[in-house]
Coordinates of C-alpha atoms in Angstrom, one line a residue:
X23 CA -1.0 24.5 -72.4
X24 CA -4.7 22.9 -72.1
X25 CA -5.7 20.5 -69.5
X26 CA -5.5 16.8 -70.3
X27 CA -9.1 15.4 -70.3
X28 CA -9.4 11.6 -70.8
X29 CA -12.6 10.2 -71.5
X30 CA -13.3 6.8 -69.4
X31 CA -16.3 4.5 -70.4
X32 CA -18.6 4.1 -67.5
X33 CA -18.8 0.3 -66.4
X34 CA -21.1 -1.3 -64.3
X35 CA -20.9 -1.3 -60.4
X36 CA -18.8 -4.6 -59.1
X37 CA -21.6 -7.2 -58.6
X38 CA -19.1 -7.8 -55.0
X39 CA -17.7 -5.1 -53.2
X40 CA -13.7 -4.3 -53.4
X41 CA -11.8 -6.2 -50.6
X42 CA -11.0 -3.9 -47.4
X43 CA -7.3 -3.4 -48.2
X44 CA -8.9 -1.2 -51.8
X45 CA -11.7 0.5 -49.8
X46 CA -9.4 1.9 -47.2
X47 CA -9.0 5.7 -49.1
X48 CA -12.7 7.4 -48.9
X49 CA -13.7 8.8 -52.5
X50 CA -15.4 12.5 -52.8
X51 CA -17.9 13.0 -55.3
X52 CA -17.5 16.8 -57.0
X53 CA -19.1 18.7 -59.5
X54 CA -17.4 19.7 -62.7
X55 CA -15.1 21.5 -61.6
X56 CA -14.0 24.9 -63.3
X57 CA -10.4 24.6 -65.7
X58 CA -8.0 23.4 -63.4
X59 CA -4.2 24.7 -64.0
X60 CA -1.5 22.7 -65.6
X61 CA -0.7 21.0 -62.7
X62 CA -4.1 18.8 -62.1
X63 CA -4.9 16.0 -64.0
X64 CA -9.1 14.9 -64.0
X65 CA -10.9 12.2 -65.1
X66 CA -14.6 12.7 -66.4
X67 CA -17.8 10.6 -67.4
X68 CA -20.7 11.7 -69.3
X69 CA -22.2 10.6 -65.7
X70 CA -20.0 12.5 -63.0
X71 CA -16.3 13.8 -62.5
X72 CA -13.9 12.7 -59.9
X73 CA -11.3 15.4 -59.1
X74 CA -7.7 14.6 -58.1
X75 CA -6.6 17.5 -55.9
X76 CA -2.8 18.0 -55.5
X77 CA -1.3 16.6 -52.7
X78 CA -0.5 20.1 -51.3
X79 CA -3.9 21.1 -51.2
X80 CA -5.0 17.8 -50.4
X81 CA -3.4 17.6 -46.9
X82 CA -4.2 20.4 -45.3
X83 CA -8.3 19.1 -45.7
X84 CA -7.5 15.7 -44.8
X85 CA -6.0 17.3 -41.3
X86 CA -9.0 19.9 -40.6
X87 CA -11.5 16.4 -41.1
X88 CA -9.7 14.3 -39.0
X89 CA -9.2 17.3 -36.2
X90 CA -12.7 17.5 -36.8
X91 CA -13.9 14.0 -36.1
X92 CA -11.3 12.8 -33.9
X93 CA -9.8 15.9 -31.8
X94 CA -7.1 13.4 -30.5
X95 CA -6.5 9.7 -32.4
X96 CA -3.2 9.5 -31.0
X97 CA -3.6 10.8 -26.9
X98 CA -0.1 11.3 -25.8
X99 CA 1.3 8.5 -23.7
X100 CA 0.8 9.5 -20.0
X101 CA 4.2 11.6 -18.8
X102 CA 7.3 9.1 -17.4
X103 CA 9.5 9.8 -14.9
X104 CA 9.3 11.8 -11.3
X105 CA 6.5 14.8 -10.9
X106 CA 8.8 17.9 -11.1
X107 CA 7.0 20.0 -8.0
X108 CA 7.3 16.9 -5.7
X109 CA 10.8 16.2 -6.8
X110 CA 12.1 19.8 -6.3
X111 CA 10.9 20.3 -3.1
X112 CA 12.4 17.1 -2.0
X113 CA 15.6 18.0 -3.4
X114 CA 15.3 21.2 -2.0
X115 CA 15.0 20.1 1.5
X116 CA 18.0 18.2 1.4
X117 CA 20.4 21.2 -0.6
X118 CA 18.7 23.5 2.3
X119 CA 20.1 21.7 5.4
X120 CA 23.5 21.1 3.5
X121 CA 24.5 23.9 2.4
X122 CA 22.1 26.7 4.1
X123 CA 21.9 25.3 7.8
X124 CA 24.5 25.7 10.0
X125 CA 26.3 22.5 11.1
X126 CA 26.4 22.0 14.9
X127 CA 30.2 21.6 16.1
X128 CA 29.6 18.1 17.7
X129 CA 28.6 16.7 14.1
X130 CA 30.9 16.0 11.7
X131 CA 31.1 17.2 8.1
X132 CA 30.2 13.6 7.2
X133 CA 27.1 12.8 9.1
X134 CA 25.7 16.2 8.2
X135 CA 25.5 15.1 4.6
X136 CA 24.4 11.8 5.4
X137 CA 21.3 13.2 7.2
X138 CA 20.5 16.3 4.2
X139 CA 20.6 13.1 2.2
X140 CA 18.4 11.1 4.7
X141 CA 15.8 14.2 4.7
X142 CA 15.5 14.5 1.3
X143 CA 14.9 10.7 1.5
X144 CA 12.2 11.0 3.8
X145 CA 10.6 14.4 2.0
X146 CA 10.6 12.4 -1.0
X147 CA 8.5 9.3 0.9
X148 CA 6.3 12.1 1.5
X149 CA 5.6 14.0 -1.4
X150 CA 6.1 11.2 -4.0
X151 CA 8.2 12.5 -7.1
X152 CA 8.9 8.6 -7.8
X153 CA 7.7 5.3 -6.6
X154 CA 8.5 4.9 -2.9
X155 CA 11.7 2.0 -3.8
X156 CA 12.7 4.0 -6.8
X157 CA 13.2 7.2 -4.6
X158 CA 14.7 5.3 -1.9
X159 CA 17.2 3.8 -4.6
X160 CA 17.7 7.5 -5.8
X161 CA 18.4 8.4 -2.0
X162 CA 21.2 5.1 -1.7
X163 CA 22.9 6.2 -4.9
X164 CA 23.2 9.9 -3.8
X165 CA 25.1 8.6 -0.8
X166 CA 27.6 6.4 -2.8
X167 CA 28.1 8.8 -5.2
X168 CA 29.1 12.0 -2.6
X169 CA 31.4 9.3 -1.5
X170 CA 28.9 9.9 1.8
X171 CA 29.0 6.2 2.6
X172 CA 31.3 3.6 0.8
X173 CA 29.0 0.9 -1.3
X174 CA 29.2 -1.9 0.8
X175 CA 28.0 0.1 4.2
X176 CA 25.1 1.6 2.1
X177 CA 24.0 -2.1 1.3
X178 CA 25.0 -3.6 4.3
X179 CA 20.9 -3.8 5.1
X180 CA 20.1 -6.0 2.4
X181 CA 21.5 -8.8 4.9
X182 CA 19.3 -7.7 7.6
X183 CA 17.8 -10.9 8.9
X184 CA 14.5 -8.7 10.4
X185 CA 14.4 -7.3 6.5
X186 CA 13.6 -11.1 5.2
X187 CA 11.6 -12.1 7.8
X188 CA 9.5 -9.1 6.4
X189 CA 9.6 -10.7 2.8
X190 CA 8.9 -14.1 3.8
X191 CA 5.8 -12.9 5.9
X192 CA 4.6 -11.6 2.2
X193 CA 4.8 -15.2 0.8
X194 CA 3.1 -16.6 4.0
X195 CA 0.3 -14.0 3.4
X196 CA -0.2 -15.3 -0.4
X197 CA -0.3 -18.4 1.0
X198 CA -3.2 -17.7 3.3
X199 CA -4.8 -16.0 0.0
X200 CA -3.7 -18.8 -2.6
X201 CA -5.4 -21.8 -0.4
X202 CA -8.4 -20.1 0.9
X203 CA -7.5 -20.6 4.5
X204 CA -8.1 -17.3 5.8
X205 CA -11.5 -16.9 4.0
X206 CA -13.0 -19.9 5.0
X207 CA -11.8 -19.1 9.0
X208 CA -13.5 -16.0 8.7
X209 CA -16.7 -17.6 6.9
X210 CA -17.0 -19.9 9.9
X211 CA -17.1 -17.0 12.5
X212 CA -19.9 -15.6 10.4
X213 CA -21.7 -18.5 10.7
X214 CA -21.6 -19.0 14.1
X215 CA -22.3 -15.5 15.2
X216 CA -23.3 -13.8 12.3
X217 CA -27.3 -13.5 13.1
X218 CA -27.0 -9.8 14.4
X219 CA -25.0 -7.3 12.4
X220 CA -23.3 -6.7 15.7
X221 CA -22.8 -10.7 16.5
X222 CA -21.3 -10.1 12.8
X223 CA -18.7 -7.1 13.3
X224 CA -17.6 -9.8 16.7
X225 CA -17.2 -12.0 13.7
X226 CA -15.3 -10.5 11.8
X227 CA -13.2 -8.9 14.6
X228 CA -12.3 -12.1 16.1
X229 CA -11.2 -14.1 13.3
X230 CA -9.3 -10.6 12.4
X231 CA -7.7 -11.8 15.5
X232 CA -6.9 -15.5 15.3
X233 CA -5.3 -15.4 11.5
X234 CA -3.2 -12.0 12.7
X235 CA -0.7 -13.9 14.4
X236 CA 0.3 -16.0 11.1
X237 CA -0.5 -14.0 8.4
X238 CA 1.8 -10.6 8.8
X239 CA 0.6 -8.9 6.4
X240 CA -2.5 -6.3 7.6
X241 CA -2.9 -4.9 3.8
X242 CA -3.0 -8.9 2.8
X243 CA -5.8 -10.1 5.7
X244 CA -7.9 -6.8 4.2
X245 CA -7.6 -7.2 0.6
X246 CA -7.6 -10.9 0.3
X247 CA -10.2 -12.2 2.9
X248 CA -11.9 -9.6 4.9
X249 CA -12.9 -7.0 2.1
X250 CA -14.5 -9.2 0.0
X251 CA -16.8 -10.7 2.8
X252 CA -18.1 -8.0 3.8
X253 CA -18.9 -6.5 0.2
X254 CA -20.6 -9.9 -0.2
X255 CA -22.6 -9.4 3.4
X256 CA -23.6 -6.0 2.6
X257 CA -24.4 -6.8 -1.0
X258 CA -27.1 -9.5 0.3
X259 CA -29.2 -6.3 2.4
X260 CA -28.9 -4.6 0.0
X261 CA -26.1 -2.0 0.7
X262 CA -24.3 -0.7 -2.1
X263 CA -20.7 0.8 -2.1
X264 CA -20.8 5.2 -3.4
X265 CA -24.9 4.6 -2.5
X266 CA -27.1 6.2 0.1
X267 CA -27.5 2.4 1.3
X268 CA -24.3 2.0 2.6
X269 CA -25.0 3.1 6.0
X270 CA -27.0 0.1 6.3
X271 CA -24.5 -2.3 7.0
X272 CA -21.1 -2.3 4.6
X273 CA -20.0 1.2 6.2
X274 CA -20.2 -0.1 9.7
X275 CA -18.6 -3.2 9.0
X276 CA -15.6 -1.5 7.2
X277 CA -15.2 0.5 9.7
X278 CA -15.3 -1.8 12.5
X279 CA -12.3 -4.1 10.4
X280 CA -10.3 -1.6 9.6
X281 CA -9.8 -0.6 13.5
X282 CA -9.5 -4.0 14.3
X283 CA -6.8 -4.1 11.8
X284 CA -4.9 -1.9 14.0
X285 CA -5.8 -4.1 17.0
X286 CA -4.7 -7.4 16.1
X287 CA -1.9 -5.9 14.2
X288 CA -0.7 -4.7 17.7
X289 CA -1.1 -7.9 19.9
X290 CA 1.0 -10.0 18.1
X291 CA 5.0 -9.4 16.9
X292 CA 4.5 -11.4 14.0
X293 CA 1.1 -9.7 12.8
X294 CA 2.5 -7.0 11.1
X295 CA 5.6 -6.3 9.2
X296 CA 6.4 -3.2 10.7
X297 CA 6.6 -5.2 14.3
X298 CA 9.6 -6.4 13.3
X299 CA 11.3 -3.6 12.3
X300 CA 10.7 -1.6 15.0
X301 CA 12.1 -4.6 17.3
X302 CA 15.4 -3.9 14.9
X303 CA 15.8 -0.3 15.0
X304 CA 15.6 -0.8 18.9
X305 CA 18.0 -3.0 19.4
X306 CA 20.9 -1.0 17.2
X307 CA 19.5 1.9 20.2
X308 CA 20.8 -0.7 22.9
X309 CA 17.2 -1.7 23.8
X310 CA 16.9 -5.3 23.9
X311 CA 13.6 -7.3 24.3
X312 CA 14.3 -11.0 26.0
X313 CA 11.8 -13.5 23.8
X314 CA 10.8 -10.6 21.9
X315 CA 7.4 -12.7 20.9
X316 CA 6.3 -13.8 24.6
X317 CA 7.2 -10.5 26.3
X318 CA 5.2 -8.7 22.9
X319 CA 1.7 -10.6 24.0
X320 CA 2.4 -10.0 27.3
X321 CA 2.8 -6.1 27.0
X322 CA -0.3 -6.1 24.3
X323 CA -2.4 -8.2 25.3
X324 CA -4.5 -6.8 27.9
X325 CA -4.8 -3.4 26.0
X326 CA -5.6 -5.2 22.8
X327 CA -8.1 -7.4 23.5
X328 CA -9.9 -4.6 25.4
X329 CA -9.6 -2.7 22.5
X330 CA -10.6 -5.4 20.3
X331 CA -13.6 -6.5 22.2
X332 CA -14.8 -2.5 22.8
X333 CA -14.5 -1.2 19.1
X334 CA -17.6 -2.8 17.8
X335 CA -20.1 -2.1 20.3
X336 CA -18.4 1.8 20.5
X337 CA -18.9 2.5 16.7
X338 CA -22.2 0.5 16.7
X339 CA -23.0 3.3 18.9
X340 CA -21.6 5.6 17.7
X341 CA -21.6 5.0 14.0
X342 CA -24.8 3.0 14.3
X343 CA -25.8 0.7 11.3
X344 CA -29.5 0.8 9.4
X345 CA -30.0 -3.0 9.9
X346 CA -29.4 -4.4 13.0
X347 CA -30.2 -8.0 12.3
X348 CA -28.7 -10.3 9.4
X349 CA -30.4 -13.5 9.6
X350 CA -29.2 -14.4 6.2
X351 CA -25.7 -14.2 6.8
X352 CA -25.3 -17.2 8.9
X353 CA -27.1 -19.5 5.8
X354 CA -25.0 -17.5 3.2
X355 CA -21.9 -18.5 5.2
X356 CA -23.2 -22.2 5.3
X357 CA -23.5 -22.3 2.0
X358 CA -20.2 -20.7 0.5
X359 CA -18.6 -23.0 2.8
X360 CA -20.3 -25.8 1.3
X361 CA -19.0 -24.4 -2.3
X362 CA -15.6 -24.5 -0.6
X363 CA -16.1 -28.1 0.2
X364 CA -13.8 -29.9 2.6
X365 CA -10.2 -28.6 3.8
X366 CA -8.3 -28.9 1.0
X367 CA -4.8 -30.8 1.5
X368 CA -3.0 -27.4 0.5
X369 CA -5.2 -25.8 3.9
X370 CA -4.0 -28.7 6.1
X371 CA -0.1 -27.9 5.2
X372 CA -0.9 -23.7 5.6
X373 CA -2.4 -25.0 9.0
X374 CA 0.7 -27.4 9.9
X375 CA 3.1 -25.0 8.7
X376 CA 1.8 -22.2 10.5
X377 CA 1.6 -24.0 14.1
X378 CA 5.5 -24.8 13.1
X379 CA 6.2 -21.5 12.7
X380 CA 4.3 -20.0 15.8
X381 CA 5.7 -22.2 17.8
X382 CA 9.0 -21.7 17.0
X383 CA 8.5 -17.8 16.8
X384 CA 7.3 -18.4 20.3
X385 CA 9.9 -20.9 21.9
X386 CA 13.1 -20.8 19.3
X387 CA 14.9 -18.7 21.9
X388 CA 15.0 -21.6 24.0
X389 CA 16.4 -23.8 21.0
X390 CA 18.3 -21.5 19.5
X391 CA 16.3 -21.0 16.6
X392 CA 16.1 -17.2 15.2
X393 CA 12.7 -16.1 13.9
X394 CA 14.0 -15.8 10.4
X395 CA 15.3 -19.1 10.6
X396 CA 11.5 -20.2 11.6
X397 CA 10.4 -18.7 8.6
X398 CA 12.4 -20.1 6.3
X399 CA 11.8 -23.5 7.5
X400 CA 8.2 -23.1 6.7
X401 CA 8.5 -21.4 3.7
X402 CA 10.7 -24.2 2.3
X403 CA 8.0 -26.4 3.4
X404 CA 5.4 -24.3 1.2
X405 CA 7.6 -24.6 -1.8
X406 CA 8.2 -28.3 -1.3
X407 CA 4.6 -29.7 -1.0
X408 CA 3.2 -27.5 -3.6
X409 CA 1.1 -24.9 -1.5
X410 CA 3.8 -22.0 -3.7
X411 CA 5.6 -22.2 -6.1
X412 CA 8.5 -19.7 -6.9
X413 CA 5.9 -17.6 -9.6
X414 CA 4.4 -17.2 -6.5
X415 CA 7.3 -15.5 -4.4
X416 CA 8.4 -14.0 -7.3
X417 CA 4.9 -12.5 -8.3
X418 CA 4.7 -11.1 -4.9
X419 CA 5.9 -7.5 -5.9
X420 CA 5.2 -5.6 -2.6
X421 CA 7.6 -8.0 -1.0
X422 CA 10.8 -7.1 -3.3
X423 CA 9.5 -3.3 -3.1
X424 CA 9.5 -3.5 0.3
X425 CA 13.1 -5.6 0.7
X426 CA 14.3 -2.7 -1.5
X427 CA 13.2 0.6 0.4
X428 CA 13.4 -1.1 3.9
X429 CA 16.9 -1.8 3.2
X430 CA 17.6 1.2 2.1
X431 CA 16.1 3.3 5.2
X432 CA 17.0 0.6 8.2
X433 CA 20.9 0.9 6.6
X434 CA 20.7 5.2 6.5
X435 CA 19.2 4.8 9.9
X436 CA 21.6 2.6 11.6
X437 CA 24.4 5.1 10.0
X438 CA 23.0 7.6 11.6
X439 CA 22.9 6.4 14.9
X440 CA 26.8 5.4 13.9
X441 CA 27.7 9.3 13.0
X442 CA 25.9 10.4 16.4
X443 CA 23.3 11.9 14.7
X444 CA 20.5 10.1 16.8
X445 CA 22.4 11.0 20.0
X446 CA 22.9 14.8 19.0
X447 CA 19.1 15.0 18.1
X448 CA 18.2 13.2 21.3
X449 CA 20.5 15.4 23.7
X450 CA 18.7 18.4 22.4
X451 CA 15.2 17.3 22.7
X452 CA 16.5 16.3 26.3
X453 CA 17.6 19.9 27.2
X454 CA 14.4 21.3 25.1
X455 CA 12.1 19.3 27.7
X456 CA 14.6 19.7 30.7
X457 CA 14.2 23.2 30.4
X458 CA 10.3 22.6 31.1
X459 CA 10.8 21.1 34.0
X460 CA 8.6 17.6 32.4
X461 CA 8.5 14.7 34.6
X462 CA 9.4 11.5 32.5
X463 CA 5.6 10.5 32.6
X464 CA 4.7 14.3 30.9
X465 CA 7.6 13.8 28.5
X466 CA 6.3 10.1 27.7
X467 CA 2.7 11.7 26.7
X468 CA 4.3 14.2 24.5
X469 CA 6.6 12.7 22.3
X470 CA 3.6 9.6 22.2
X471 CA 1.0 12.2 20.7
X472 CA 3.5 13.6 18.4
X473 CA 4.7 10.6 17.1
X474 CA 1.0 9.6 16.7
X475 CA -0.4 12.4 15.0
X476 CA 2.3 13.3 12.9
X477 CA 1.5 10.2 10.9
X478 CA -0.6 12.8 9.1
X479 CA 2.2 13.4 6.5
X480 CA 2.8 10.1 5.9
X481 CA 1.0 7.8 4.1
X482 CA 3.1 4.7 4.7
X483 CA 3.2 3.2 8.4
X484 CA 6.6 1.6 7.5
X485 CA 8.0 4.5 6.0
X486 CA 7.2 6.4 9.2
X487 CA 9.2 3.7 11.3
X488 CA 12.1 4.0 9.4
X489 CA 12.0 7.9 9.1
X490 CA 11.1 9.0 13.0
X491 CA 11.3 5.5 15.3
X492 CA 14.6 5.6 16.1
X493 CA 15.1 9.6 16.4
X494 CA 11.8 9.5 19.0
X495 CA 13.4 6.1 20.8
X496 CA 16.1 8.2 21.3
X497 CA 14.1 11.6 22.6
X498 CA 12.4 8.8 25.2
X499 CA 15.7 7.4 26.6
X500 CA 17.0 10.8 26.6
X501 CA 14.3 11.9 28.2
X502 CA 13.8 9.6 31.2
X503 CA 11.6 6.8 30.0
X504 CA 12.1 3.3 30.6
X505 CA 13.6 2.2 27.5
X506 CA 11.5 -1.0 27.1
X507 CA 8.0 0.9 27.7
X508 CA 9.8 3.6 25.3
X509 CA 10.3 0.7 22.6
X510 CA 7.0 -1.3 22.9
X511 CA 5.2 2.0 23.3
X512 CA 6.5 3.4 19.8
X513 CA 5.9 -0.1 18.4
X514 CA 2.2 0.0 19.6
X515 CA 1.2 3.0 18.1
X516 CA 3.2 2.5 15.0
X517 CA 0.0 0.0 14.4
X518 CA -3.0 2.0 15.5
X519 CA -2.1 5.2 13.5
X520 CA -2.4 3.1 10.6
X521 CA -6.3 3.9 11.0
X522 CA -5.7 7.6 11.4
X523 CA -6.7 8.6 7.9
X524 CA -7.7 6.8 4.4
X525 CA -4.5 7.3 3.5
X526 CA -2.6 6.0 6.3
X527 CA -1.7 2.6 5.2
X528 CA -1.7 -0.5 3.4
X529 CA -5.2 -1.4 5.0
X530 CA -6.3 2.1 4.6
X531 CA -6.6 2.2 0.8
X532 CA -8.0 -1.4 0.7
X533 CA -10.8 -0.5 2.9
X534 CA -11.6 3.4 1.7
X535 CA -11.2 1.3 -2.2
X536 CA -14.2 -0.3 -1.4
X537 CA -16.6 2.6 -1.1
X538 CA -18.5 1.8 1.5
X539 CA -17.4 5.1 3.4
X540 CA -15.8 8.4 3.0
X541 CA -12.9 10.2 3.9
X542 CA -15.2 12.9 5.5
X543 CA -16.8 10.7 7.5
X544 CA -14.1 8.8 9.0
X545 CA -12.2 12.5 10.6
X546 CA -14.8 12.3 12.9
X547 CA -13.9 9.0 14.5
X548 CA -9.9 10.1 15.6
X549 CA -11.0 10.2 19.5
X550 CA -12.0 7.0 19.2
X551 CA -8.4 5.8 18.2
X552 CA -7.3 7.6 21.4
X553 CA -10.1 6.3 24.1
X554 CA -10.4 3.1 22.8
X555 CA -7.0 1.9 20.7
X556 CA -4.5 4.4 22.1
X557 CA -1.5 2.5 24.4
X558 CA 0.1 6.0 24.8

């Protein structure tokens, strides 16, 4: 049968052109084309022809132009769930000491599986197959599930008073941010000695310092007041984060904050989160600390302020910045705290309600009020005058992460100890250092460096606590050492190895995210955290 031809008269072209929705299909002008087989239908002019290909041939040409121009218009959605490496090996670790390890006769069949359970917890902290509260929920379920622990042991943490002191010390920390209170304390140390880039790291360091105590959050003092100063100091000379000219002044000043991080972090219980929770693995050991706060300062204090007072002149030494003088920064201070204007009514109540709270840290043994009990009271007095509001607590994500993993590792943990795991652990490190003939002072310096520089596989200082505190507590005691230095000592450097690496903590990633220095150049500077910052 012939082709159909149908003649069409030509028109003129549109004196407007066709809406979008009727332009959307792009039209290909062909020649004539040669007689086309019954199943093509074409329409010609005396001017040109405009071929209708069948669909079948049609589609394949459509997909080789769009590969062509666009190799990917739809990129797949980035992969969900855990990374499979991380999350075998993690698995792996804990099917290994269950079922491949022999089980020690003094451990029962029940405590075994609750510490191939806790390992594969900790190896998962490590490698990361899922976010560090989703694997540590993964880690709680497995434990209810083997019938390992009965539900309401497993979540007998979440009512840990030291847990929501933690939380609450996140919503004081937003405070600080939310009001401006902690900028403009550190703007006025800038102004007063700020002239000299070294009278400016003594700046910075100081009033690093006098906010620790109540703001206990480190990763919240860098990211919300300290990091951005000193972007906006070097940024006035001139030096320029992932530049050549950031040795002139922004490297050195990161530097010098993020070891005084660790610094202030240590000389005050209630300066970092991880103070606390040390204090609580401690006392399930049997160690208790009378006015935890007072005899904290008291231990801390002369090694600290040493340490805070030596860091800046060491690395200005050592690590020595291009410009040495920064008369501008004391008249940039002046003026951004003229922008600022007067304290604010919201910085008066942060300043009341911190004093409160201090104090009663400090003397609410005497009166019988608990720290968490402190910290509520002035959180409540946040909410009520309108310096938070609950968007604000419940924005704070890191808080209800942390309330979530915490509770998760302090309740294993204390389980643990409950089994006899703890003691079994620490009566064979005691034999392992009895049988080389260590002294208590030798055995002290041992398990300190260890604990220290094994910090390299973690990249959490809180998930190290709750993995390894209270099993190297235990090697102390069983080894000798005064249980309160063994406590405090732990506690101490549970702060300064949180400037180990650039991946060693909260403040870590704040301060290494700025780019004012590398990874490569910090290795160089570990000695320093043992001459200068090291309590063990």
């Amino acid at each position: 049968m012939e082709s159909l031809r149908l003649t069409v008269v030509h028109r003129p072209p549109l004196p407007v052109p066709a809406p979008p929705h009727l332009r959307r299909r792009q039209v290909q002008v062909l020649p004539v084309p040669p007689p086309l087989p019954r199943t093509s239908l074409s329409l010609s002019s005396p001017q040109h022809h405009i071929s209708l290909t069948p669909r079948r041939r049609l589609l394949p040409a459509l997909a080789s132009q769009t590969s062509n121009s666009n190799p990917d218009p739809y990129p797949a959605p980035p992969a969900a769930g855990a990374k499979l490496v991380p999350l075998v090996i993690s698995v792996a670790v804990g099917l290994a000491v269950r079922f491949l390890a022999p089980r020690p006769a003094d451990v029962s069949p029940e405590a075994w599986q609750l510490l191939s359970i806790f390992l594969s917890t900790i190896a998962g902290l490590v490698l990361g197959p899922l976010p560090v509260g989703a694997w540590a929920f993964l880690g709680l379920t497995a434990a209810v599930a083997t019938h390992t622990l009965p539900f309401t042991a497993a979540f007998s943490a979440f009512t840990n008073e030291v847990i929501w002191l933690i939380v609450i010390s996140f919503f004081f920390a937003r405070g600080f941010v939310k009001t401006g209170l902690g900028d403009r304390i550190a703007t006025y140390f800038v102004k007063w000695l700020g002239s000299s880039t070294l009278g400016l790291s003594y700046g910075l360091t100081i009033s690093e310092a006098c906010i620790a105590p109540a703001m206990p959050s480190t990763t919240a003092r860098a990211g919300g007041v300290f990091l951005p100063i000193i972007k906006s100091l070097s940024l006035s000379t001139e030096s320029k984060p992932n530049d050549k000219s950031s040795r002139k002044l922004g490297s050195y000043l990161v530097m010098t904050q993020f070891q005084a991080a660790g610094n202030s972090s240590a000389l005050f219980l209630t300066a970092a989160a991880q103070n606390l929770l040390c204090l609580k693995l401690a006392e399930e050991l049997g160690v208790i600390i009378a006015n935890p706060w007072v005899a904290w300062f008291k231990a801390a204090s002369l090694p600290a302020i040493v340490s805070l007072l030596t860091t800046p002149y060491l690395l200005y030494k050592i690590f020595p910045p291009e410009t040495k003088d920064t008369p501008d920064a004391p008249a940039l201070a002046a003026e951004k705290l003229k922008r600022m204007g007067p304290v604010t009514k919201n910085e008066w109540v942060m300043i009341g309600t911190m004093i409160l709270a201090v104090s009663l840290w400090i003397f609410g043994d005497a009166i019988g009020v608990s720290s968490v009990v402190a910290a509520m009271l002035g959180l409540s007095i946040l909410l009520l005058l309108g310096v938070l509001d609950w968007d604000d607590c419940l924005n704070e994500k890191s808080a209800w992460d942390t309330l979530a993993w915490f509770a998760v590792l302090v309740g294993m943990a204390g389980q643990l100890t409950n089994l006899g795991i703890v003691s079994w652990i620490s009566s064979c490190v005691a034999k392992a250092l009895g049988s080389l003939s260590l002294s208590w002072p030798a055995a002290f310096c041992v398990l300190e460096a260890s604990y220290f520089l094994i910090h390299y596989l973690f990249a959490s200082q809180t998930g190290h606590v709750g993995a390894l505190y209270s099993a190297f507590l235990a090697m102390h005691i069983a080894a000798g050492v005064p249980r309160v230095l063994s406590a405090l000592a732990l506690a101490f450097n549970t702060n300064l190895f949180g400037a180990l690496t650039h991946y060693s903590s909260g403040q870590a990633a704040v301060y290494f995210g700025g780019k004012f220095i590398s990874p490569v150049s910090f290795l160089s500077f570990l000695f320093l955290n043992f001459i200068c910052c090291g309590y063990s």
